[in-house]
Rosetta silent file (secondary structure, phi, psi, omega in degrees, C-alpha in Angstrom):
SEQUENCE: MRVGSTLLRGLRQGSLAVLVGLVKAYRFFLSPWLGSACRFTPTCSAYALQALEQHGPAAGTYLAARRLARCHPWCDGGHDPVPAQPPRFFSFPSSERDLS
SCORE:     score description
SCORE:     0.000 S_00000001
   1 L     0.000  136.797 -178.845  117.395   78.189  101.425 S_00000001
   2 L   -85.817  155.880 -179.910  116.456   79.250  104.913 S_00000001
   3 H   -63.651  -38.626 -179.916  114.603   77.079  107.394 S_00000001
   4 H   -61.114  -41.547 -179.967  111.830   79.684  107.737 S_00000001
   5 H   -70.349  -32.982  176.816  111.074   79.678  104.035 S_00000001
   6 H   -66.575  -41.352  178.481  111.003   75.868  103.984 S_00000001
   7 H   -64.220  -43.489  178.711  108.566   75.877  106.889 S_00000001
   8 H   -64.223  -40.018  178.041  106.349   78.461  105.181 S_00000001
   9 H   -62.755  -41.902  177.818  106.370   76.485  101.944 S_00000001
  10 H   -64.878  -40.936  177.479  105.319   73.352  103.827 S_00000001
  11 H   -63.332  -41.833  179.091  102.579   75.234  105.647 S_00000001
  12 H   -63.386  -45.913 -179.290  101.325   76.664  102.358 S_00000001
  13 H   -66.203  -37.630  178.876  101.286   73.242  100.672 S_00000001
  14 H   -66.523  -44.676  179.694   99.564   71.657  103.667 S_00000001
  15 H   -67.686  -34.963  176.459   96.850   74.284  103.847 S_00000001
  16 H   -63.152  -43.063  179.597   96.370   74.072  100.076 S_00000001
  17 H   -63.149  -39.694  178.821   95.922   70.294  100.334 S_00000001
  18 H   -65.469  -45.810 -179.151   93.330   70.700  103.119 S_00000001
  19 H   -64.530  -43.810  177.649   91.353   73.319  101.177 S_00000001
  20 H   -62.884  -40.137  177.740   91.394   71.297   97.949 S_00000001
  21 H   -62.003  -39.162  178.030   90.315   68.237   99.957 S_00000001
  22 H   -64.504  -42.892  179.354   87.376   70.157  101.427 S_00000001
  23 H   -65.992  -41.894  179.102   86.176   71.280   98.001 S_00000001
  24 H   -66.435  -36.642  176.069   86.543   67.761   96.585 S_00000001
  25 H   -64.005  -42.241  175.788   84.660   66.317   99.569 S_00000001
  26 H   -58.208  -46.706 -177.815   81.850   68.811   98.950 S_00000001
  27 H   -63.759  -33.482 -177.391   81.733   67.808   95.282 S_00000001
  28 H   -82.318  -44.087 -172.319   81.617   64.097   96.158 S_00000001
  29 H   -94.477  -46.457 -172.885   79.281   64.065   99.166 S_00000001
  30 H   -94.448  -38.249 -175.358   77.038   67.146   99.127 S_00000001
  31 H   -56.952  -41.978  178.705   76.827   68.328   95.541 S_00000001
  32 H   -62.222  -32.000  179.762   74.899   65.271   94.263 S_00000001
  33 H   -78.169  -33.814 -177.512   72.230   65.796   96.942 S_00000001
  34 H   -80.405  -21.564 -178.934   71.932   69.544   96.433 S_00000001
  35 L    82.074  171.073 -178.619   71.676   69.312   92.662 S_00000001
  36 L   -91.955  104.611 -178.921   73.188   71.607   90.078 S_00000001
  37 L  -124.889    8.949 -176.806   72.018   75.128   90.805 S_00000001
  38 L   -70.008  137.967 -177.294   75.142   77.143   90.051 S_00000001
  39 L   -92.197   -3.614 -174.961   74.519   80.150   87.824 S_00000001
  40 E  -113.997  160.036  170.678   78.092   80.372   86.603 S_00000001
  41 E  -124.401  123.687   -3.797   80.382   78.517   84.246 S_00000001
  42 L   -68.707  166.772  179.674   82.567   76.931   85.539 S_00000001
  43 L   -59.976  163.246 -177.448   80.606   75.840   88.586 S_00000001
  44 H   -61.677  -37.836  179.812   81.516   77.431   91.899 S_00000001
  45 H   -71.325  -38.264  176.111   83.304   74.311   93.139 S_00000001
  46 H   -66.083  -38.597  176.739   85.303   73.968   89.903 S_00000001
  47 H   -61.037  -44.706 -179.808   86.123   77.684   90.143 S_00000001
  48 H   -61.166  -44.332  178.740   87.313   77.197   93.738 S_00000001
  49 H   -62.455  -44.279  179.310   89.610   74.323   92.736 S_00000001
  50 H   -64.501  -42.058 -179.803   91.067   76.327   89.843 S_00000001
  51 H   -64.318  -42.171  178.621   91.545   79.428   92.013 S_00000001
  52 H   -64.698  -43.267 -178.834   93.302   77.424   94.730 S_00000001
  53 H   -69.806  -36.820 -177.690   95.594   75.678   92.256 S_00000001
  54 H   -80.146  -37.567 -169.299   96.450   78.852   90.320 S_00000001
  55 H  -119.385    0.851  177.622   96.760   81.375   93.138 S_00000001
  56 H    87.390  178.306 -173.014   97.426   79.399   96.321 S_00000001
  57 H   -67.218  -41.313 -175.817   95.462   79.070   99.553 S_00000001
  58 H   -71.387  -58.461 -178.514   95.051   82.746  100.533 S_00000001
  59 H   -66.954  -37.004  179.097   94.151   84.321   97.201 S_00000001
  60 H   -63.737  -41.252  177.567   92.308   81.181   96.044 S_00000001
  61 H   -65.688  -42.052  178.220   90.111   81.171   99.147 S_00000001
  62 H   -60.172  -47.835 -179.043   89.402   84.878   98.719 S_00000001
  63 H   -63.356  -40.875  179.973   88.421   84.433   95.052 S_00000001
  64 H   -66.159  -41.746  179.012   86.229   81.407   95.848 S_00000001
  65 H   -65.613  -39.548  178.050   84.469   83.222   98.708 S_00000001
  66 H   -63.919  -39.233  178.423   83.896   86.262   96.505 S_00000001
  67 H   -66.042  -43.929  179.435   82.396   84.019   93.816 S_00000001
  68 H   -62.476  -34.784  178.537   80.118   82.258   96.321 S_00000001
  69 H   -66.531  -26.742  179.491   78.877   85.621   97.571 S_00000001
  70 H   -88.284  -10.089 -176.300   77.801   86.483   94.027 S_00000001
  71 L   -89.348   89.980 -179.642   76.001   83.161   93.443 S_00000001
  72 L  -145.032  166.923 -175.081   72.420   83.985   94.433 S_00000001
  73 L   -59.368  -22.316 -177.363   68.997   83.981   92.738 S_00000001
  74 L   -93.069    3.035  179.731   69.215   87.658   91.717 S_00000001
  75 L   -94.709  137.926  179.114   72.517   87.238   89.873 S_00000001
  76 L   -71.220  -29.595 -179.766   72.485   86.671   86.120 S_00000001
  77 L    76.818 -145.315 -179.585   75.545   84.421   86.282 S_00000001
  78 E   109.801 -165.142 -178.535   77.248   83.425   83.044 S_00000001
  79 E   -77.353  123.374 -177.288   80.840   82.690   82.093 S_00000001
  80 L  -143.474   83.563 -178.529   83.190   83.764   84.902 S_00000001
  81 L   -75.665  162.587  174.949   86.681   82.232   84.652 S_00000001
  82 L   -66.047  132.333  179.699   89.363   82.484   87.337 S_00000001
  83 L   -65.259  149.440 -179.641   91.428   85.638   86.697 S_00000001
  84 L   -69.114  -33.292  179.970   94.963   85.121   85.429 S_00000001
  85 L  -105.512  143.233  175.859   96.395   87.503   88.032 S_00000001
  86 L   -69.689  162.293  175.316   95.656   87.292   91.767 S_00000001
  87 L   -54.714  149.078 -172.892   93.888   90.221   93.442 S_00000001
  88 H   -53.829  -42.699 -176.683   96.243   93.158   93.932 S_00000001
  89 H   -74.770   -1.838  172.938   96.511   92.840   97.707 S_00000001
  90 H  -103.837    4.165  178.672   97.702   89.208   97.315 S_00000001
  91 L   -90.785  112.210 -179.203  100.562   90.183   94.991 S_00000001
  92 L  -109.653  151.889  174.696  103.790   90.117   96.969 S_00000001
  93 L   -60.055  141.372 -175.520  107.298   90.922   95.773 S_00000001
  94 L   -80.905  -16.784  178.067  109.033   87.739   94.662 S_00000001
  95 L  -151.884  169.135  179.678  112.376   88.592   96.247 S_00000001
  96 H   -64.824  -27.895  179.566  114.007   91.055   98.616 S_00000001
  97 H   -62.886  -31.376  179.630  115.470   92.861   95.604 S_00000001
  98 H   -70.197  -17.913 -176.941  111.914   93.823   94.541 S_00000001
  99 H   -76.054  -23.321 -176.700  111.405   95.643   97.830 S_00000001
 100 L   -83.223    0.000    0.000  113.931   98.397   97.097 S_00000001
């Protein structure tokens, strides 16, 4: 294993921990005061946690931001689970062999 990949893995895990911590802090401190107004199932914060855990910090943040942009009074809402596959532009080859 190369030092660069170890550093990137650590950076990814650290940023993931910070993002998950921010969502959990929102759920603990702000959500009780704001009340439950989410139009989707699962709630936007639960969706964000699932997206971050399933797809990592970059794709998870993108999916959560896209979901928040759709959560407004004119949206019907409904059941909207985290997709099984990350968005196409977040899909990277898993090894150098895939690049050829």
